[in-house]
Coordinates of C-alpha atoms in Angstrom, one line a residue:
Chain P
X23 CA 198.1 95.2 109.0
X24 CA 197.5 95.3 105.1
X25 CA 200.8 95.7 103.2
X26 CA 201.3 96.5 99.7
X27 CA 204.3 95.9 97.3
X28 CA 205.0 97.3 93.8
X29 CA 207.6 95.1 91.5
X30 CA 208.2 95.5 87.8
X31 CA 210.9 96.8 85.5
X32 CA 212.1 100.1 86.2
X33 CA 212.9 101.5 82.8
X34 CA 211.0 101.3 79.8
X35 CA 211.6 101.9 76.2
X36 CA 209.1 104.0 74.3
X37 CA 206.0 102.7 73.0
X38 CA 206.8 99.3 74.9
X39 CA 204.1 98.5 77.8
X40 CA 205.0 99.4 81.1
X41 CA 203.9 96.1 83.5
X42 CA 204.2 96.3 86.9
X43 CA 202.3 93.9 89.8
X44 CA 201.5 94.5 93.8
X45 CA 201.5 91.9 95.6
X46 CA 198.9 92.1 99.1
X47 CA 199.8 91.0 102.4
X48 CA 197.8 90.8 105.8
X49 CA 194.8 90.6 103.9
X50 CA 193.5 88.9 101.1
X51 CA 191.9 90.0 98.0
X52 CA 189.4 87.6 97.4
X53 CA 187.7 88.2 100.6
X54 CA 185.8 90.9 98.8
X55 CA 185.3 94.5 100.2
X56 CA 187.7 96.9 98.3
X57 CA 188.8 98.4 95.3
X58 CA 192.8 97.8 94.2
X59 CA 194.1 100.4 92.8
X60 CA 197.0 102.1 90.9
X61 CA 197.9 105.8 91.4
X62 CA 200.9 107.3 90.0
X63 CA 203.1 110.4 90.7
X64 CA 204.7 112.1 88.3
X65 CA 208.1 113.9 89.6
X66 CA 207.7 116.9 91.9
X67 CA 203.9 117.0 90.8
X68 CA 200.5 115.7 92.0
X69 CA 198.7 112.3 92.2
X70 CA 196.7 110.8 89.2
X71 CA 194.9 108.1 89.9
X72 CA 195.1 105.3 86.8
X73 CA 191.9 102.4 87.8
X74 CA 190.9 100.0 90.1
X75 CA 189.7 96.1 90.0
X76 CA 187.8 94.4 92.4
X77 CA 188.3 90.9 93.9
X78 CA 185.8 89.8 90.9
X79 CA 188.1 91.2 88.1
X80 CA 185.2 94.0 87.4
X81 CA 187.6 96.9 86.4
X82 CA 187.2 101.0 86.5
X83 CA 189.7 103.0 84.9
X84 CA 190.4 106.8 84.3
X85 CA 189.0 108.3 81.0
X86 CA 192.6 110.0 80.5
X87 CA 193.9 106.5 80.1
X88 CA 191.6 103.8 79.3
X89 CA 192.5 103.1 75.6
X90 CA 196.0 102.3 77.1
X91 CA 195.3 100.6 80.9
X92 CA 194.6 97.3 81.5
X93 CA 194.2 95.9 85.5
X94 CA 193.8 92.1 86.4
X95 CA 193.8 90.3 89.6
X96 CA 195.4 86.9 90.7
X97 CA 193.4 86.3 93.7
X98 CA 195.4 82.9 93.6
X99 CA 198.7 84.7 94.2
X100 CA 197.0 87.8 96.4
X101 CA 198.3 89.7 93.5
X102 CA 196.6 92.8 91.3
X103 CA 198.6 93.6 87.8
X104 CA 198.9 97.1 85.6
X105 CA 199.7 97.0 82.1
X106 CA 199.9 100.7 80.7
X107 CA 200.7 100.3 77.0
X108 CA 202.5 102.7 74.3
X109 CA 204.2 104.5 76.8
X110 CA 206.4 107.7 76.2
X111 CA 208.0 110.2 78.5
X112 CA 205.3 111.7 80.2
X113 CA 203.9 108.0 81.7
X114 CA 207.4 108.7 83.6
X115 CA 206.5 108.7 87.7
X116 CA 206.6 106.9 90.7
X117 CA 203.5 104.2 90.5
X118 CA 201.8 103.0 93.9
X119 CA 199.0 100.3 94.4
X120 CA 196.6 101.1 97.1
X121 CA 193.7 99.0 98.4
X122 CA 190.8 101.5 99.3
X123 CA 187.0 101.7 99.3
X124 CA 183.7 103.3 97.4
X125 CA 180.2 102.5 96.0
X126 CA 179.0 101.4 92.7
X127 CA 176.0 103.6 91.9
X128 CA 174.1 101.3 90.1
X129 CA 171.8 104.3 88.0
X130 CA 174.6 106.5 87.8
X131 CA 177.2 103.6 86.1
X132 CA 180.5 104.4 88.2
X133 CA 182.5 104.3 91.3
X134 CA 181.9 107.3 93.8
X135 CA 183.7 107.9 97.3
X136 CA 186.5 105.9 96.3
X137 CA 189.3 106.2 99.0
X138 CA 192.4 104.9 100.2
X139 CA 193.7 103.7 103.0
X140 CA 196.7 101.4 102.5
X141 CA 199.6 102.5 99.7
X142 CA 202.9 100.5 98.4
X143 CA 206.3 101.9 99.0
X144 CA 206.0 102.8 95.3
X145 CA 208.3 102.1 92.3
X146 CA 209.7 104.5 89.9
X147 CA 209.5 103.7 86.0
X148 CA 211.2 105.6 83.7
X149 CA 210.7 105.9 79.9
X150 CA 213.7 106.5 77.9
X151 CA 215.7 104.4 75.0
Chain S
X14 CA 186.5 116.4 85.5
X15 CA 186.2 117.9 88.8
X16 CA 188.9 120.6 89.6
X17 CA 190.6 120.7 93.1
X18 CA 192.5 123.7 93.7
X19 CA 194.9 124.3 96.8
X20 CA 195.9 127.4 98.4
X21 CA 198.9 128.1 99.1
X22 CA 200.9 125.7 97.6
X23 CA 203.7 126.6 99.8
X24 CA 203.3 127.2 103.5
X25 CA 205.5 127.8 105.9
X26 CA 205.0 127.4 109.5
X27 CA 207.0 128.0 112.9
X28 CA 206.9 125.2 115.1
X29 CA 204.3 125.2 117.5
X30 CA 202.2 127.9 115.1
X31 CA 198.8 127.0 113.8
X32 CA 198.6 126.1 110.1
X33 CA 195.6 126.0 107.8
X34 CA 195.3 124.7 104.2
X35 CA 192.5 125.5 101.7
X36 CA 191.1 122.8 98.7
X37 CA 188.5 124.3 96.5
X38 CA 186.0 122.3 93.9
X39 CA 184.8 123.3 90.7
X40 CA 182.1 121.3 91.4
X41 CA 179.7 120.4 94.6
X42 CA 181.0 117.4 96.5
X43 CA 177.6 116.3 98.0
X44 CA 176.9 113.2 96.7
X45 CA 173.2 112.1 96.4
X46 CA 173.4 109.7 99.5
X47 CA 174.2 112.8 101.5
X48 CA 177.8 112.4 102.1
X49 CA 180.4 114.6 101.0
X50 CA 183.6 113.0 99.9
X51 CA 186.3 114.9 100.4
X52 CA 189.4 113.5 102.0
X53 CA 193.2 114.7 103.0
X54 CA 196.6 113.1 102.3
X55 CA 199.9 113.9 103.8
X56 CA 203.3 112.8 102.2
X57 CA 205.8 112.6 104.1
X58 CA 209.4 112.9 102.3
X59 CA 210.3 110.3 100.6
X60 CA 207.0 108.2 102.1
X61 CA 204.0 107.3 100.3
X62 CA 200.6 109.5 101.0
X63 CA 198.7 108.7 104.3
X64 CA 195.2 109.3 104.4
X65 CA 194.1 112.0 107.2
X66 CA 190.6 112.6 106.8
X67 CA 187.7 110.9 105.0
X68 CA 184.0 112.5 104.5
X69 CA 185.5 116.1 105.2
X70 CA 186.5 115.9 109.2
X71 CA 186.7 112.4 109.9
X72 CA 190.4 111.8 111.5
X73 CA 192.3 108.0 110.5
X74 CA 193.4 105.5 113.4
X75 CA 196.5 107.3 115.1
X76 CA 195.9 110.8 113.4
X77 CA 196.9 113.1 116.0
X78 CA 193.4 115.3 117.0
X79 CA 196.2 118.7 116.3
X80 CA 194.3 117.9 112.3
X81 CA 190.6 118.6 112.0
X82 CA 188.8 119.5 108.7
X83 CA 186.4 120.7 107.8
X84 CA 184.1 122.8 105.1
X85 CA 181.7 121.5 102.9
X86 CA 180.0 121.8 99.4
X87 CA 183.4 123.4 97.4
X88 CA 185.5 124.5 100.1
X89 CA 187.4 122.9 102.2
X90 CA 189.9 123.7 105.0
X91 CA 192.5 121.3 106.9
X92 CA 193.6 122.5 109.9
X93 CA 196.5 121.8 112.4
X94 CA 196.6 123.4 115.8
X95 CA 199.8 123.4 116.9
X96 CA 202.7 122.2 114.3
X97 CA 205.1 119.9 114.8
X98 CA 208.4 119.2 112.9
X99 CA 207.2 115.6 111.6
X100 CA 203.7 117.4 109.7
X101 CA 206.5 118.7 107.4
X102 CA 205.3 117.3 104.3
X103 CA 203.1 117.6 100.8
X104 CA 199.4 117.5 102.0
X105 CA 196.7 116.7 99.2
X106 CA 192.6 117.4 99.0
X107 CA 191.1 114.7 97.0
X108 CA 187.3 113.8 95.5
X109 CA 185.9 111.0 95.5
X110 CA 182.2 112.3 95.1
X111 CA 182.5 112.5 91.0
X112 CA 184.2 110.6 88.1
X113 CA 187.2 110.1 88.0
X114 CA 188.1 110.6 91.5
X115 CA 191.2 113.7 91.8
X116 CA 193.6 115.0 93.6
X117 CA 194.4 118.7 94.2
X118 CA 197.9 119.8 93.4
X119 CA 199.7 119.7 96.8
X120 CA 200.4 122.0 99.5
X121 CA 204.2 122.1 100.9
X122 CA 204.7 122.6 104.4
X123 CA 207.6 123.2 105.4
X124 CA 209.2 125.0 109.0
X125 CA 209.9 128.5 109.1

């Protein structure tokens, strides 16, 4: 069973970068396969999803936040990383990592039926002084 | 981006009474291999989301068969026969047919 675990710093100052890592379990990432995401929740609202990397370090990210998202991989570690930079208030919400799946449409130049089927617990970051 | 709309956003259900949830597209979510990608999560309180369905009707490992989906092009509709008190929850549509994938904006269920 594939398990998922969010750590990082739950409060952040403004403008700082907002770092958080999951680390894998019951599966490893370098075997290949799936896209490792990050999804976040803002409080009492819906899901956004932020980017993915795959096992190779090839990374996909939401328009919405690309100038500010960075995701690596440490397949060493079983590890994925999110570094969401110049944060303010409304990058306030509970962040998950999720492994899931999709297809790289080659002609088109992006991901497409992109799921997921194993979450973290999720963390909860706050931005504030 | 593609829009997901859900209707209601607030349902309330008797035990035992059918329940039925609606997730709308802006755009079609057909993809050019022929599949449609359209899935369900359900959030439990205080849980992370669960995926229910993938490709529109397809139920997860240990999904009880009371959920089914179904629709296709832009409408969608999750069904459960007979609820129970632990479907009490936030359930969301999602695309993954179009770039960047999104979620609708939740449907609370909740018993009556």
């Amino acid at each position: 069973q594939v398990q998922l675990q969010e750590s990082g710093p739950g409060l952040v100052k403004p403008s700082q970068t907002l770092s958080l890592t999951c680390t894998v379990s019951g599966g490893s990432i370098s075997s290949g396969g799936y896209y490792w995401s990050w999804i976040r929740q803002h409080p009492g609202k819906g899901l956004e999803w932020i980017g993915c990397i795959y096992h190779t370090g090839s990374t996909n990210y939401n328009p919405s936040l690309k100038s500010r998202v960075i995701i690596s991989v440490d397949t060493s570690k079983n590890q994925f990383s999110l570094k969401l930079s110049s944060v303010t208030a409304a990058d306030t919400a509970v962040y998950y990592c999720a492994r899931g799946g999709g297809y790289y449409d080659l002609l088109a130049g992006y991901l497409y039926g992109l799921y997921f089927d194993y979450w973290g617990q999720g963390t909860l970051v706050t931005v504030s002084s | 981006d593609v829009l997901m709309t859900q209707s209601p956003l607030s349902l309330p259900v008797t035990l035992g009474q059918p329940a039925s949830i609606s997730c709308r597209s802006s755009q079609s979510l057909v993809y050019s291999d022929g599949n449609t990608y359209l899935n369900w999560f359900q959030q439990r309180p205080g849980q992370s989301p669960r995926r229910l369905m993938y490709k529109v009707s397809n139920r997860d490992s240990g999904v009880p068969d009371r959920f089914s989906g179904s629709g296709s092009g832009t409408d969608f509709t999750l069904k459960i026969s007979r609820v129970e008190a632990e479907d009490v929850g936030i359930y969301y549509c999602m695309q993954g047919a179009h770039w960047p994938p999104s979620f609708g904006q939740g449907t609370k269920l909740e018993i009556k």
